[in-house]
XYZ file of C-alpha atoms in Angstrom:
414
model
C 19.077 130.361 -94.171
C 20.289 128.509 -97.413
C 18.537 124.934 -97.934
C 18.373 122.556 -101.010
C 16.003 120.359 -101.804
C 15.935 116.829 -104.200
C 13.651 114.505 -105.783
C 13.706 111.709 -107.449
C 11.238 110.885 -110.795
C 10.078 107.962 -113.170
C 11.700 104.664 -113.028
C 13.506 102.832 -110.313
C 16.969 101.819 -111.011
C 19.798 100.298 -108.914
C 21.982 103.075 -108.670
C 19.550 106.696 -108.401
C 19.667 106.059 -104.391
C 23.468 106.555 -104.771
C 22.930 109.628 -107.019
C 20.870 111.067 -104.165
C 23.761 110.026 -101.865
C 26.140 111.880 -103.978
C 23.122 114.885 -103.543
C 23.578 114.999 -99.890
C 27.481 114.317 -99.355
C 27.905 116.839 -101.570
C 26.068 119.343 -99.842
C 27.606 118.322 -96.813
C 30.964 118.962 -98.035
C 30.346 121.981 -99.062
C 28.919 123.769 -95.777
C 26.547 125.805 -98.106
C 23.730 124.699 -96.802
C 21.627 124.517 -93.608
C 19.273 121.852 -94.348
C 19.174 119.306 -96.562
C 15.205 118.115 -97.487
C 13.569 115.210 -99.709
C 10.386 115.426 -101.663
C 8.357 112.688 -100.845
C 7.150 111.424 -104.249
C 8.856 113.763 -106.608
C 7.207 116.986 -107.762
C 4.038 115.716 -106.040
C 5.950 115.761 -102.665
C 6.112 119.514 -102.976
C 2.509 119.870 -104.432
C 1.320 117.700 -100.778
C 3.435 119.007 -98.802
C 5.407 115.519 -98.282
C 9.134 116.697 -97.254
C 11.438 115.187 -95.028
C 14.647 116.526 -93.771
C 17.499 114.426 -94.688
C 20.196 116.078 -92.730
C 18.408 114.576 -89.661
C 18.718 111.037 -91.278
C 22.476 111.616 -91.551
C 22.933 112.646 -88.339
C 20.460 109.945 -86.646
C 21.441 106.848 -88.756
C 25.082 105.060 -88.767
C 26.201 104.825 -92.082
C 22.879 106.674 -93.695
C 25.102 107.733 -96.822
C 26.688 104.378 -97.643
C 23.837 102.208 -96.992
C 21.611 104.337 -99.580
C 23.872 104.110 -101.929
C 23.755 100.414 -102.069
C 19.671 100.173 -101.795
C 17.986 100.234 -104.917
C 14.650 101.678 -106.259
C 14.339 105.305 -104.975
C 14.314 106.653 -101.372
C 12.872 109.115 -101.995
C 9.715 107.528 -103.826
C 8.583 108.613 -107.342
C 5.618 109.813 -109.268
C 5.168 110.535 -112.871
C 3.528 113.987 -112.590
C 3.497 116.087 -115.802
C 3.940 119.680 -115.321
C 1.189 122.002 -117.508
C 2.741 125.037 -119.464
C 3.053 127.540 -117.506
C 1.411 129.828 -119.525
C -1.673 128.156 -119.491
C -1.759 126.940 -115.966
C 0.539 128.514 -113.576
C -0.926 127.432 -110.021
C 1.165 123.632 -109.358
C 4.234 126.358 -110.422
C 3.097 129.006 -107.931
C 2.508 126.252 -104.911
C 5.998 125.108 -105.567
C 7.744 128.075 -105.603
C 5.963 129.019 -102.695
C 7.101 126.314 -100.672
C 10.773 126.584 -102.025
C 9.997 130.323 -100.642
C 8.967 129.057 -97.157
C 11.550 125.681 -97.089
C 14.181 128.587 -97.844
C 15.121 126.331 -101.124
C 18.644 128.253 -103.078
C 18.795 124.839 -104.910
C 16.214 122.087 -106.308
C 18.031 118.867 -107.626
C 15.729 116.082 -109.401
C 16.890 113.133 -110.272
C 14.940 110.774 -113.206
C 15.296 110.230 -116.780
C 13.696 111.959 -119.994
C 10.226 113.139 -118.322
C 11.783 114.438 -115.496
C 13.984 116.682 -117.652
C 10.711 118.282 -119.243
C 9.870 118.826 -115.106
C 13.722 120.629 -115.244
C 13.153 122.333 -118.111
C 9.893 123.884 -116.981
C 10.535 125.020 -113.500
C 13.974 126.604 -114.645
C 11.789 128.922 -117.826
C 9.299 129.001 -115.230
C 11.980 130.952 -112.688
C 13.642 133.103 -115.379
C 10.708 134.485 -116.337
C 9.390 135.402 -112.542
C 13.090 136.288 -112.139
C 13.443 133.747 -109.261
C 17.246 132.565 -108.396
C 16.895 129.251 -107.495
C 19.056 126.945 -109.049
C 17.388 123.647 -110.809
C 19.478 121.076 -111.751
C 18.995 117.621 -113.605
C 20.675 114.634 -112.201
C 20.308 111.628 -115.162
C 19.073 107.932 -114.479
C 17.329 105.568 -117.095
C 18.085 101.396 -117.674
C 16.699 102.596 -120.972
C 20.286 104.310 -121.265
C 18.140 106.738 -124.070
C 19.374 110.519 -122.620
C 20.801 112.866 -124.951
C 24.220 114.207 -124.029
C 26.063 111.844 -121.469
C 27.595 108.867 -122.799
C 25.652 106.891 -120.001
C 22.435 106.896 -117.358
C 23.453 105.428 -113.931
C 21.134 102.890 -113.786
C 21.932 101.621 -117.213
C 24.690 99.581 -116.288
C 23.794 97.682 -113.483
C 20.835 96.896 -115.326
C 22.987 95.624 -118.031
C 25.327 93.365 -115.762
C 21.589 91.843 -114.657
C 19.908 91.033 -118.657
C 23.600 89.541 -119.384
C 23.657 87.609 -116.529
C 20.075 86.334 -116.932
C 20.892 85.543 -120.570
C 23.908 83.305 -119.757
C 21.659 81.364 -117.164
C 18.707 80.988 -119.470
C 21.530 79.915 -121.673
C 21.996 76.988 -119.735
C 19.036 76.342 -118.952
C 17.451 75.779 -122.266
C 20.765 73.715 -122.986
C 20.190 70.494 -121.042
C 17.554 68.990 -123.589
C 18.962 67.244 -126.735
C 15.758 68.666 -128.749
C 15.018 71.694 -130.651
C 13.601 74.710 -129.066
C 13.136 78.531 -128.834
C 12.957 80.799 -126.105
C 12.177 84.585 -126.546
C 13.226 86.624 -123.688
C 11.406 90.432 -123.764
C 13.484 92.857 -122.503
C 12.732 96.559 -121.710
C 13.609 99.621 -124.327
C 10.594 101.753 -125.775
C 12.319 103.148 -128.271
C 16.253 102.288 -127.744
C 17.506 99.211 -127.634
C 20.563 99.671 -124.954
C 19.257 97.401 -122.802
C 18.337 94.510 -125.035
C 21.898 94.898 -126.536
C 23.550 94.269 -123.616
C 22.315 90.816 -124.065
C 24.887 90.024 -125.821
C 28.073 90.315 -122.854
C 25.912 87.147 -121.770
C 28.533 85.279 -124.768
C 31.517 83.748 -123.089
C 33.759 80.480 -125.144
C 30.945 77.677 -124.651
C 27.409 80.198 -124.866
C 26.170 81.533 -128.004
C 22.980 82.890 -126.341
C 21.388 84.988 -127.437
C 22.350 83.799 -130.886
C 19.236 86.431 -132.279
C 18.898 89.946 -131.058
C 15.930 92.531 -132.578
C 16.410 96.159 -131.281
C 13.729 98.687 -131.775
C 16.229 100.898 -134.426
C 15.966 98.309 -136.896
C 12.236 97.588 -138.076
C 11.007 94.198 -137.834
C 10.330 92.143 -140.957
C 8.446 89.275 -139.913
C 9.372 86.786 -143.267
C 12.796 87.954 -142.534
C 12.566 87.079 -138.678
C 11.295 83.639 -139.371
C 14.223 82.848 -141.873
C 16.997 84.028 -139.471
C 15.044 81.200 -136.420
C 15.692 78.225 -139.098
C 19.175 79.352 -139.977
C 19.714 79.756 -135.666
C 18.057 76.336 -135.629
C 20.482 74.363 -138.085
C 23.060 75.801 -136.092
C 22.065 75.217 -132.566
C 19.476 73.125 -130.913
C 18.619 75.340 -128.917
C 18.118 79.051 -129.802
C 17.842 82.089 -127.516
C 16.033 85.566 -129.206
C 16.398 88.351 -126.958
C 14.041 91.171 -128.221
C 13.086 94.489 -126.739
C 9.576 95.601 -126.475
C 9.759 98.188 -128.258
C 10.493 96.655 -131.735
C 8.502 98.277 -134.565
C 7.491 97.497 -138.145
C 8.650 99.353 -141.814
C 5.646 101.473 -140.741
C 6.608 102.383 -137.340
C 3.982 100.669 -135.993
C 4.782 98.962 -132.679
C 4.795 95.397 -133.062
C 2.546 95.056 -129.253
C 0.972 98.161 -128.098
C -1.842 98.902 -126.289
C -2.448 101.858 -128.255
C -5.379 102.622 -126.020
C -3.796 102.719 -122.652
C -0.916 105.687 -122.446
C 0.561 107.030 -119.314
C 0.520 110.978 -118.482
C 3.380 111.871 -120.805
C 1.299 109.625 -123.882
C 3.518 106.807 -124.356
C 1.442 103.792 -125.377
C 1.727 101.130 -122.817
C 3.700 98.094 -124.275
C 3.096 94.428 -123.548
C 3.215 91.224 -125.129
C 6.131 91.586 -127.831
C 7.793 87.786 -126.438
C 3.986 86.501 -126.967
C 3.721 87.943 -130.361
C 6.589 86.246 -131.678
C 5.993 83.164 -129.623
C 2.746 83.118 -132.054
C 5.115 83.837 -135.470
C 7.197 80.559 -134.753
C 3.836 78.209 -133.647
C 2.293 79.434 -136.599
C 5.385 78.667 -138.798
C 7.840 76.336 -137.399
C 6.869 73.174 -135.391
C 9.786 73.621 -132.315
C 8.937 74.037 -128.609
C 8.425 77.575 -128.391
C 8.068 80.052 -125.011
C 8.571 83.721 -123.923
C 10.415 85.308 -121.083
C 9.261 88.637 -120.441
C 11.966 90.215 -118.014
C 10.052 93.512 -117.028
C 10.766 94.908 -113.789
C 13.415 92.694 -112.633
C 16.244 94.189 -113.409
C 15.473 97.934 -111.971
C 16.082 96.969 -108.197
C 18.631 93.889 -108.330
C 21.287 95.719 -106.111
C 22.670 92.090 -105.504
C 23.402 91.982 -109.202
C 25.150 95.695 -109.737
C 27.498 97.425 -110.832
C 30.275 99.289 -108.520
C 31.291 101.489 -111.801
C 27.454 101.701 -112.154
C 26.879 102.979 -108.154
C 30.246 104.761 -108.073
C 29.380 107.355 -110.953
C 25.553 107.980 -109.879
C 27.592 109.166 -106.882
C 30.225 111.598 -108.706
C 27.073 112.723 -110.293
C 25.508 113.800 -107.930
C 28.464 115.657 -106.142
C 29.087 117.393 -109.245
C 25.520 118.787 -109.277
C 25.833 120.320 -106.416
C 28.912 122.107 -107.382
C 27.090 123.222 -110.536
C 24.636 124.259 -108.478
C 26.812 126.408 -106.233
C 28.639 127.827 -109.879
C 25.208 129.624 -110.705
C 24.142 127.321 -113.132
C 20.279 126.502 -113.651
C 18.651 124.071 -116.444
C 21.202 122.067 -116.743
C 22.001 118.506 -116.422
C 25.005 116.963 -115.336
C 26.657 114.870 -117.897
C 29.407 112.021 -117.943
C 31.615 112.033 -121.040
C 33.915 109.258 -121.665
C 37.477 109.288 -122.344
C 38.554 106.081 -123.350
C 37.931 102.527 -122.708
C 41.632 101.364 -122.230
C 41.522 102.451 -119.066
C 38.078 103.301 -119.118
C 37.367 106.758 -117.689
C 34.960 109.619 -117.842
C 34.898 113.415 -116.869
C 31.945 114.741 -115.383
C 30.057 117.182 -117.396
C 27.108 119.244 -117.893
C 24.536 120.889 -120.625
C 21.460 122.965 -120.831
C 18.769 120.471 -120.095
C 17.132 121.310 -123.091
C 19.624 119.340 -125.195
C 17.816 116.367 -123.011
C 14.164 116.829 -122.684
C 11.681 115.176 -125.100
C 14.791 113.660 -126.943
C 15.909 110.137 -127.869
C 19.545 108.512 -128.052
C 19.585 105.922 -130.068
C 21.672 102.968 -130.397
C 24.001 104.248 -133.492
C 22.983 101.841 -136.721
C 26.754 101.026 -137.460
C 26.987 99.185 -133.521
C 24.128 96.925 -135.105
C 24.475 94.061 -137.832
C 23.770 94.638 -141.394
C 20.899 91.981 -140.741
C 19.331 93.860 -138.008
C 19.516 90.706 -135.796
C 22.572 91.238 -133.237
C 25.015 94.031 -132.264
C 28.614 94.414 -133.362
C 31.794 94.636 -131.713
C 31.420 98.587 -131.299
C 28.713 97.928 -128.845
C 30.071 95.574 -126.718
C 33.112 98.018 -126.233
C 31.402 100.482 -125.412
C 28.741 98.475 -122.466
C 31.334 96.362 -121.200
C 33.403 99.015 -118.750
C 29.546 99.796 -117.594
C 29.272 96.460 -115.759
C 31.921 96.255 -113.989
C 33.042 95.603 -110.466
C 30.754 93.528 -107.514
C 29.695 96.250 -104.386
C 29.507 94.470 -100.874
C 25.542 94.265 -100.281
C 25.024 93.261 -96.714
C 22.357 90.736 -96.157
C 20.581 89.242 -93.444
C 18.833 86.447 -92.995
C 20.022 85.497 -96.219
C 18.532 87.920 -98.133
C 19.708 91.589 -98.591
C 19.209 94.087 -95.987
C 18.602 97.442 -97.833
C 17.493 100.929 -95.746
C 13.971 101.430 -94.560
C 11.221 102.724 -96.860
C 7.899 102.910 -94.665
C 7.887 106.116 -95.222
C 6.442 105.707 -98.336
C 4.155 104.010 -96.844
C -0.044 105.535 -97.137
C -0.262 108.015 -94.624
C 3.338 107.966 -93.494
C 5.501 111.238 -93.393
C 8.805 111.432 -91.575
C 8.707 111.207 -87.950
């Protein structure tokens, strides 16, 4: 028997469902495989012994591979499970490689952004050096858009599409009063500021919103940020900050962190950056002042993504199986652009470590000289991402999306 297995990890995003599609049509197509399973849960899935066949979901429900590509959030569940070194504890790696033993695994594809390449990374050394040929292979997602490597994370731009859209509402909605005010509108990005960028597609002939933007590459100089809300305010009545939560001062000091509260991989919990500044302009200018903060909303909004977005998370992971079935292990497939006009990309891949525990950062020359907005460069280069509308079916009038009870406590495939 030859079987694969795939996971999903971290974050959920609009499009990592169709990656996972992509997962299973492509090991459909290429009759190299018996079964096809799913860890429940990621990692932890294997460590519980929470796998469900997926070739029986194919075969039992109509349409199984085009409806998950158009659900959101993850199938599959998710977990953010840290994997020790090896060296120093090697019994989660021995459990797992046991069951890949007894599942009759030949190929383990997980699906998740920076964190799960470190899980990658790790089980590929970890199978070199017991001289195990199983083939692990990286499948990229993030909205935070901050992996190594690819020009893009599926996820990223459907995300995207969402902030610009919700930028060009709040845009009229902070319009209709004929006084002076100031909305701040947090957006997600730890350390990169893709996602706050993309703010700035929310422009059109008649909106100027966000007329400020503050990415975390650029450090944050309160005097400075006050002076650039007056100029805004002589300009426009009302003025529109978008600002990620991740923005840091000359120190590199996060602005808002809960410095006490990390999750397993140690990143300090952010929250609070829209209130912080809320509290800079009551404290200097007397205008209306309130703060947006975004959060979660734009990981699931399937109604609101992207069909370049869904269609590449697919090719993605189609082309991870084929990497898979070239003899290639700890690696991640990429997707390298080729132009803009048309847009196009070639799918790719590179040793994983090129990915794990690394940043991409939004390149300083795609952001002003001021630090307070994003330049032409950038909007080239997010604006293909967004494009086309998917048909989401709804019912009831809201959208009908696959079944997840699975997840559910206590729940395993039946």
């Amino acid at each position: 028997m030859r079987n694969c297995l795939v996971a999903q990890s971290g974050g959920p995003t609009v499009a990592i469902n169709s990656s996972l599609a992509g997962v299973i049509q492509g090991a459909i197509d290429s009759r190299q495989f018996d079964t096809i399973y799913g860890s429940l849960n990621g990692v932890q899935g294997l460590l519980n012994g929470r796998l469900m066949d997926l070739s029986e979901k194919v075969e039992k429900i109509p349409m199984f591979i085009e409806l998950l590509k158009k659900s959101p959030s993850m199938y599959l569940g998710s977990c953010r499970y840290q994997l020790p070194d090896y060296k120093e504890d090697d019994s989660p790696y021995a459990y797992i490689f046991n069951k890949f033993e007894s599942y009759h695994i030949d190929s383990f594809f997980y699906i998740g952004g920076n964190d799960s390449m470190d899980t990658v990374d790790k089980l590929n050394t970890y199978a070199k050096a017991l001289g195990k040929n199983i083939k692990i292979i990286g499948i990229p997602k993030t909205i935070d858009n901050d992996l190594c490597v690819t020009d893009h994370t599926p996820g990223y731009g459907s995300a995207a599409k969402y902030i610009a859209s919700a930028l060009l509402e709040i845009g009229h909605d902070t319009s209709i009063y004929p006084i002076n005010s100031v909305t701040i509108v947090e957006i997600m990005g730890r350390d990169a500021g893709w996602l706050t960028g993309a703010s700035a597609l929310a422009r059109n002939k008649y909106n100027f919103a966000p007329h400020l933007i503050y990415l975390p590459e650029v450090p944050f100089n309160e005097k400075q940020f006050i002076e650039d809300v007056k100029v805004a305010m002589d300009r426009y009545n009302n003025v529109v900050i978008a600002v990620s939560e991740g923005i840091k001062d000359d120190k590199g000091n996060y602005i808002s962190a809960t410095s006490a509260v990390e999750d397993t991989f140690g990143h300090s919990q952010l929250s609070g950056t829209g209130k912080c500044l809320e509290y800079i302009i009551k404290q200097n200018i007397q205008v209306k002042v309130r703060s947006i903060e975004i959060n979660i909303l734009q990981r699931s909004a399937a109604h609101m993504s992207s069909v370049t977005d869904i269609g590449e998370a697919f090719r993605l992971g189609r082309h991870a199986v084929q990497i898979a079935l070239e003899n290639n292990s700890g690696v991640m497939v990429t997707a390298i652009r080729k132009g803009n006009d048309p847009y196009s990309v070639d799918m790719g891949y590179t040793d994983v470590k090129n990915v794990a525990g690394l940043i991409k950062h939004v390149p300083r020359e795609w952001i002003n000289e001021r630090g307070n907005d994003v330049t032409q460069k950038f909007i080239d280069y997010v604006y293909p991402l967004i494009l086309g509308e998917p048909v989401v079916k709804f019912q009831r009038g809201i959208p009908d999306y696959l079944d997840i009870s699975h997840l559910f406590p206590n729940k395993i495939d039946e």
